[in-house]
Amino acid sequence: MSKEQLYIFDTTLRDGAQTQGVDFSIDDKEKISSALDNLGVDYVEGGWPGANPTDTEFFNKDHNFKSTKLTAFGMTKKSEHSAENDPMLSSLINSKSTSVCLFGKSWDFQVDVALGISNEQNLMNISESTKHIVKSGKEFMFDAEHFFDGYKANPEYAMSCLKAAYDNGARWIVLCDTNGGTLPNEVTKIVREVIKHIPGENLGIHAHNDTENAVANSLAAVQAGVRQVQGTINGLGERCGNANLMSLIPSFFLKKDFSDKFELSIKRENLKKLNSMLKIIR
Ligand SMILES: [Zn+2]
């Protein structure tokens, strides 16, 4: 039986960089991204081109990665202007990234309170941003911020945010547990609902660790059908951190429930490289 591909997405240089006391230099970013490329992760999220000089410089360089796709991070367009006239989207498109990941709201409460725009306007911002990036030829993924909390509050609206990106050509829809408060049984239940509308091969999981469940939630999401897993080296990240890829990657190789069913771009013999990965950010 042929195995299904499971994709690994590292966000140490973006979400991990939001850890208190962490400030990656351009050299740190080079070192960490090339170690991740050597390990064989599918995607490295390198930061926000245009947001600060270090990230802009990092995204102006040719990295010649062997396997990893350099991913630029940003947010969906503002309501005030078109996607074409959004300076941040332009800096992502003009950066030397292979793929672009934009975050956007998927919880109606956040759309109202944090953005102060209508639900329809938010959907429009997601769909127009998606079309614009897809047209540029870069691989596009949508980070659905606060997705699990949003789904619990208003499942129809949370789903319509995902569809606004998926129906317009997003390669990946990433389900985010932004506050880290969702439990594994809830992840299972909600992913099973989402998968009725969007195939698992287009879904990712981005779990925060506030209830110490980020790894468990990521494993539950994969078992329920998602095929991209996001996390960081040592679970670095703001507050209590992100899902720890240094625990997840060995689990995918060493636990039969996963190793019988999935294959990764990472080679099995590279597991021994994880030890040096742990040290790289100490
Ligand atoms: Zn995050």
Tab-separated table of C-alpha atoms and ligand atoms in Angstrom:
chain	number	residue	atom	x	y	z
A	1	MET	CA	0.000	0.000	0.000
A	2	SER	CA	1.478	3.341	-0.956
A	3	LYS	CA	1.948	5.796	1.865
A	4	GLU	CA	0.510	9.288	2.054
A	5	GLN	CA	2.825	12.291	2.132
A	6	LEU	CA	2.973	14.298	5.334
A	7	TYR	CA	4.478	17.769	4.992
A	8	ILE	CA	6.545	19.489	7.684
A	9	PHE	CA	6.431	23.277	8.004
A	10	ASP	CA	8.900	24.993	10.331
A	11	THR	CA	8.095	28.447	11.702
A	12	THR	CA	11.023	28.846	14.119
A	13	LEU	CA	12.182	31.978	12.270
A	14	ARG	CA	8.731	33.586	12.312
A	15	ASP	CA	6.497	32.375	15.177
A	16	GLY	CA	9.541	31.162	17.153
A	17	ALA	CA	11.060	34.616	16.778
A	18	GLN	CA	8.181	35.988	18.857
A	19	THR	CA	9.551	34.223	21.940
A	20	GLN	CA	10.446	36.681	24.670
A	21	GLY	CA	14.205	37.298	24.633
A	22	VAL	CA	14.756	35.843	21.155
A	23	ASP	CA	16.148	38.139	18.482
A	24	PHE	CA	17.561	36.287	15.473
A	25	SER	CA	20.335	38.018	13.535
A	26	ILE	CA	20.712	37.502	9.817
A	27	ASP	CA	23.490	34.971	10.564
A	28	ASP	CA	21.244	33.057	12.959
A	29	LYS	CA	18.562	32.948	10.290
A	30	GLU	CA	21.018	31.631	7.696
A	31	LYS	CA	22.313	28.962	10.061
A	32	ILE	CA	18.891	27.774	11.220
A	33	SER	CA	17.297	27.759	7.758
A	34	SER	CA	20.171	25.821	6.193
A	35	ALA	CA	20.072	23.268	9.052
A	36	LEU	CA	16.329	22.826	8.437
A	37	ASP	CA	16.977	22.433	4.704
A	38	ASN	CA	19.638	19.788	5.438
A	39	LEU	CA	17.227	17.999	7.730
A	40	GLY	CA	14.694	17.945	4.876
A	41	VAL	CA	11.697	19.942	6.109
A	42	ASP	CA	9.292	20.908	3.319
A	43	TYR	CA	8.765	24.547	4.265
A	44	VAL	CA	10.746	27.116	6.225
A	45	GLU	CA	8.848	30.243	7.180
A	46	GLY	CA	11.590	32.854	7.197
A	47	GLY	CA	9.740	35.895	8.559
A	48	TRP	CA	7.934	38.973	7.225
A	49	PRO	CA	9.722	40.581	4.270
A	50	GLY	CA	9.161	44.326	4.431
A	51	ALA	CA	8.396	44.322	8.162
A	52	ASN	CA	11.975	44.845	9.447
A	53	PRO	CA	15.463	45.187	7.919
A	54	THR	CA	16.666	41.694	8.963
A	55	ASP	CA	13.703	39.893	7.391
A	56	THR	CA	13.859	42.066	4.285
A	57	GLU	CA	17.574	41.268	3.862
A	58	PHE	CA	16.962	37.563	4.472
A	59	PHE	CA	14.312	37.491	1.739
A	60	ASN	CA	16.501	39.421	-0.712
A	61	LYS	CA	19.143	36.685	-0.675
A	62	ASP	CA	19.416	33.585	-2.845
A	63	HIS	CA	19.517	30.682	-0.431
A	64	ASN	CA	19.681	27.819	-2.938
A	65	PHE	CA	17.949	25.436	-0.564
A	66	LYS	CA	18.127	21.795	-1.625
A	67	SER	CA	14.639	20.772	-0.667
A	68	THR	CA	12.862	23.323	1.469
A	69	LYS	CA	10.508	25.977	0.148
A	70	LEU	CA	11.241	29.389	1.628
A	71	THR	CA	7.941	30.859	2.795
A	72	ALA	CA	7.177	34.532	3.364
A	73	PHE	CA	4.617	35.472	6.016
A	74	GLY	CA	2.208	38.380	6.100
A	75	MET	CA	-1.422	39.312	6.576
A	76	THR	CA	-4.371	39.493	4.206
A	77	LYS	CA	-4.897	42.865	2.573
A	78	LYS	CA	-6.292	45.846	4.450
A	79	SER	CA	-9.828	46.963	3.640
A	80	GLU	CA	-8.698	50.444	2.551
A	81	HIS	CA	-7.063	49.363	-0.684
A	82	SER	CA	-7.109	46.678	-3.359
A	83	ALA	CA	-4.815	43.644	-3.196
A	84	GLU	CA	-2.841	45.133	-6.128
A	85	ASN	CA	-2.215	48.315	-4.130
A	86	ASP	CA	-1.378	46.652	-0.821
A	87	PRO	CA	2.326	47.431	-0.154
A	88	MET	CA	2.760	44.468	2.160
A	89	LEU	CA	1.435	41.975	-0.386
A	90	SER	CA	3.787	43.515	-2.970
A	91	SER	CA	6.816	43.027	-0.721
A	92	LEU	CA	5.871	39.363	-0.226
A	93	ILE	CA	5.443	38.819	-3.955
A	94	ASN	CA	8.717	40.606	-4.746
A	95	SER	CA	10.677	38.652	-2.119
A	96	LYS	CA	12.742	35.579	-3.059
A	97	SER	CA	10.221	33.222	-1.520
A	98	THR	CA	8.715	30.172	-3.175
A	99	SER	CA	5.534	30.291	-1.177
A	100	VAL	CA	3.512	32.858	0.734
A	101	CYS	CA	1.511	32.329	3.907
A	102	LEU	CA	-1.039	34.987	4.846
A	103	PHE	CA	-2.920	34.999	8.109
A	104	GLY	CA	-6.462	36.224	8.358
A	105	LYS	CA	-9.307	36.115	10.826
A	106	SER	CA	-11.747	33.206	10.858
A	107	TRP	CA	-13.597	34.103	14.088
A	108	ASP	CA	-16.448	36.599	13.641
A	109	PHE	CA	-15.833	38.022	17.151
A	110	GLN	CA	-12.240	38.919	16.178
A	111	VAL	CA	-13.355	40.384	12.850
A	112	ASP	CA	-15.625	42.754	14.755
A	113	VAL	CA	-13.470	43.558	17.787
A	114	ALA	CA	-9.920	43.439	16.407
A	115	LEU	CA	-10.479	44.542	12.803
A	116	GLY	CA	-13.689	46.564	13.185
A	117	ILE	CA	-14.910	45.515	9.734
A	118	SER	CA	-17.944	43.552	8.557
A	119	ASN	CA	-17.871	39.763	8.168
A	120	GLU	CA	-18.375	40.214	4.414
A	121	GLN	CA	-15.469	42.643	4.149
A	122	ASN	CA	-13.187	40.150	5.887
A	123	LEU	CA	-14.218	37.415	3.422
A	124	MET	CA	-13.513	39.800	0.566
A	125	ASN	CA	-10.050	40.599	1.987
A	126	ILE	CA	-9.254	36.869	2.166
A	127	SER	CA	-10.512	36.047	-1.336
A	128	GLU	CA	-8.904	39.062	-3.037
A	129	SER	CA	-5.544	38.478	-1.299
A	130	THR	CA	-5.651	34.800	-2.293
A	131	LYS	CA	-6.370	35.573	-5.951
A	132	HIS	CA	-3.571	38.130	-6.055
A	133	ILE	CA	-0.887	35.822	-4.610
A	134	VAL	CA	-2.035	32.835	-6.690
A	135	LYS	CA	-1.832	34.992	-9.830
A	136	SER	CA	1.787	35.888	-8.958
A	137	GLY	CA	2.704	32.196	-9.367
A	138	LYS	CA	3.786	31.642	-5.756
A	139	GLU	CA	2.351	28.751	-3.801
A	140	PHE	CA	-0.246	30.183	-1.447
A	141	MET	CA	-1.346	29.124	2.000
A	142	PHE	CA	-3.905	30.683	4.304
A	143	ASP	CA	-3.403	30.669	8.075
A	144	ALA	CA	-6.896	30.726	9.573
A	145	GLU	CA	-6.176	32.578	12.817
A	146	HIS	CA	-8.254	31.552	15.871
A	147	PHE	CA	-9.900	28.897	13.706
A	148	PHE	CA	-10.872	26.438	16.446
A	149	ASP	CA	-12.319	29.125	18.728
A	150	GLY	CA	-14.038	30.663	15.719
A	151	TYR	CA	-15.500	27.327	14.690
A	152	LYS	CA	-16.897	26.733	18.180
A	153	ALA	CA	-18.566	30.175	18.145
A	154	ASN	CA	-19.817	30.284	14.552
A	155	PRO	CA	-19.002	27.229	12.423
A	156	GLU	CA	-20.660	28.565	9.261
A	157	TYR	CA	-18.637	31.762	9.278
A	158	ALA	CA	-15.356	30.035	10.198
A	159	MET	CA	-15.877	27.625	7.285
A	160	SER	CA	-16.716	30.436	4.882
A	161	CYS	CA	-13.345	32.063	5.696
A	162	LEU	CA	-11.553	28.810	4.796
A	163	LYS	CA	-13.570	28.484	1.597
A	164	ALA	CA	-12.799	32.084	0.587
A	165	ALA	CA	-9.133	31.032	0.363
A	166	TYR	CA	-9.560	27.427	-0.807
A	167	ASP	CA	-12.037	28.191	-3.598
A	168	ASN	CA	-9.678	30.840	-4.976
A	169	GLY	CA	-6.666	28.557	-5.328
A	170	ALA	CA	-4.948	28.267	-1.931
A	171	ARG	CA	-2.706	25.171	-1.871
A	172	TRP	CA	-2.975	24.915	1.910
A	173	ILE	CA	-5.546	25.968	4.484
A	174	VAL	CA	-3.908	25.979	7.903
A	175	LEU	CA	-6.157	25.505	10.920
A	176	CYS	CA	-4.689	27.564	13.774
A	177	ASP	CA	-5.243	27.054	17.476
A	178	THR	CA	-3.960	30.553	18.125
A	179	ASN	CA	-4.736	30.662	21.844
A	180	GLY	CA	-3.651	27.057	22.449
A	181	GLY	CA	-6.807	26.281	24.402
A	182	THR	CA	-8.305	23.550	22.222
A	183	LEU	CA	-8.132	19.945	23.442
A	184	PRO	CA	-7.247	16.905	21.278
A	185	ASN	CA	-10.806	15.495	21.250
A	186	GLU	CA	-12.098	18.862	19.997
A	187	VAL	CA	-9.424	18.992	17.289
A	188	THR	CA	-10.472	15.532	16.100
A	189	LYS	CA	-14.151	16.471	16.014
A	190	ILE	CA	-13.648	19.797	14.230
A	191	VAL	CA	-11.111	18.508	11.655
A	192	ARG	CA	-13.555	15.718	10.751
A	193	GLU	CA	-16.185	18.371	10.021
A	194	VAL	CA	-13.803	20.563	7.999
A	195	ILE	CA	-12.692	17.622	5.890
A	196	LYS	CA	-16.241	17.203	4.579
A	197	HIS	CA	-15.657	20.465	2.689
A	198	ILE	CA	-11.877	20.684	2.112
A	199	PRO	CA	-9.667	17.641	1.409
A	200	GLY	CA	-7.134	16.702	4.084
A	201	GLU	CA	-4.317	16.911	1.521
A	202	ASN	CA	-4.982	20.674	1.516
A	203	LEU	CA	-5.187	21.113	5.295
A	204	GLY	CA	-2.541	22.000	7.863
A	205	ILE	CA	-2.431	22.314	11.651
A	206	HIS	CA	-0.772	25.144	13.612
A	207	ALA	CA	-1.056	24.495	17.339
A	208	HIS	CA	0.050	26.649	20.266
A	209	ASN	CA	1.010	25.073	23.556
A	210	ASP	CA	-0.856	27.029	26.245
A	211	THR	CA	-2.541	23.906	27.624
A	212	GLU	CA	0.559	21.771	26.871
A	213	ASN	CA	-1.424	20.052	24.089
A	214	ALA	CA	0.278	21.393	20.956
A	215	VAL	CA	2.005	18.104	20.082
A	216	ALA	CA	-1.071	16.045	21.020
A	217	ASN	CA	-3.318	18.370	19.006
A	218	SER	CA	-1.017	18.106	15.980
A	219	LEU	CA	-1.046	14.298	16.163
A	220	ALA	CA	-4.844	14.296	16.573
A	221	ALA	CA	-5.214	16.580	13.547
A	222	VAL	CA	-3.074	14.262	11.394
A	223	GLN	CA	-5.077	11.237	12.504
A	224	ALA	CA	-8.263	13.116	11.632
A	225	GLY	CA	-6.897	13.887	8.162
A	226	VAL	CA	-4.662	16.988	7.897
A	227	ARG	CA	-1.452	16.521	5.921
A	228	GLN	CA	0.708	19.510	6.860
A	229	VAL	CA	2.100	20.004	10.361
A	230	GLN	CA	3.519	23.305	11.550
A	231	GLY	CA	5.801	23.784	14.515
A	232	THR	CA	9.182	25.012	15.709
A	233	ILE	CA	12.519	23.690	16.942
A	234	ASN	CA	12.131	22.888	20.659
A	235	GLY	CA	8.599	24.318	20.559
A	236	LEU	CA	9.920	27.881	20.586
A	237	GLY	CA	7.200	30.520	20.338
A	238	GLU	CA	5.368	33.294	22.110
A	239	ARG	CA	3.791	32.631	25.535
A	240	CYS	CA	3.993	28.827	26.026
A	241	GLY	CA	5.306	28.157	22.536
A	242	ASN	CA	4.292	26.232	19.430
A	243	ALA	CA	4.089	22.521	18.645
A	244	ASN	CA	7.570	21.024	19.064
A	245	LEU	CA	8.791	19.556	15.759
A	246	MET	CA	11.632	17.854	17.626
A	247	SER	CA	8.982	15.647	19.289
A	248	LEU	CA	6.639	15.382	16.306
A	249	ILE	CA	9.178	14.312	13.664
A	250	PRO	CA	10.423	11.252	15.636
A	251	SER	CA	6.811	10.334	16.462
A	252	PHE	CA	6.002	10.182	12.752
A	253	PHE	CA	8.945	7.811	12.190
A	254	LEU	CA	8.838	5.696	15.336
A	255	LYS	CA	5.143	5.246	16.070
A	256	LYS	CA	3.529	2.616	13.889
A	257	ASP	CA	0.169	4.395	13.637
A	258	PHE	CA	2.042	7.079	11.708
A	259	SER	CA	5.003	5.257	10.114
A	260	ASP	CA	2.747	2.604	8.512
A	261	LYS	CA	0.610	5.262	6.895
A	262	PHE	CA	2.813	8.242	6.109
A	263	GLU	CA	6.059	9.180	4.464
A	264	LEU	CA	7.977	12.425	4.950
A	265	SER	CA	10.477	14.297	2.787
A	266	ILE	CA	12.849	13.958	5.753
A	267	LYS	CA	14.990	10.841	5.395
A	268	ARG	CA	14.933	8.398	8.276
A	269	GLU	CA	18.719	8.539	8.649
A	270	ASN	CA	18.390	12.284	9.250
A	271	LEU	CA	16.712	11.625	12.593
A	272	LYS	CA	20.193	11.676	14.113
A	273	LYS	CA	20.550	15.278	12.945
A	274	LEU	CA	17.807	16.282	15.381
A	275	ASN	CA	20.334	16.273	18.194
A	276	SER	CA	22.351	19.053	16.585
A	277	MET	CA	19.107	20.897	15.741
A	278	LEU	CA	18.303	21.007	19.458
A	279	LYS	CA	21.607	22.706	20.161
A	280	ILE	CA	21.375	25.217	17.356
A	281	ILE	CA	19.022	27.516	19.223
A	282	ARG	CA	20.373	27.067	22.721
B	1	ZN	ZN	1.200	30.981	15.830
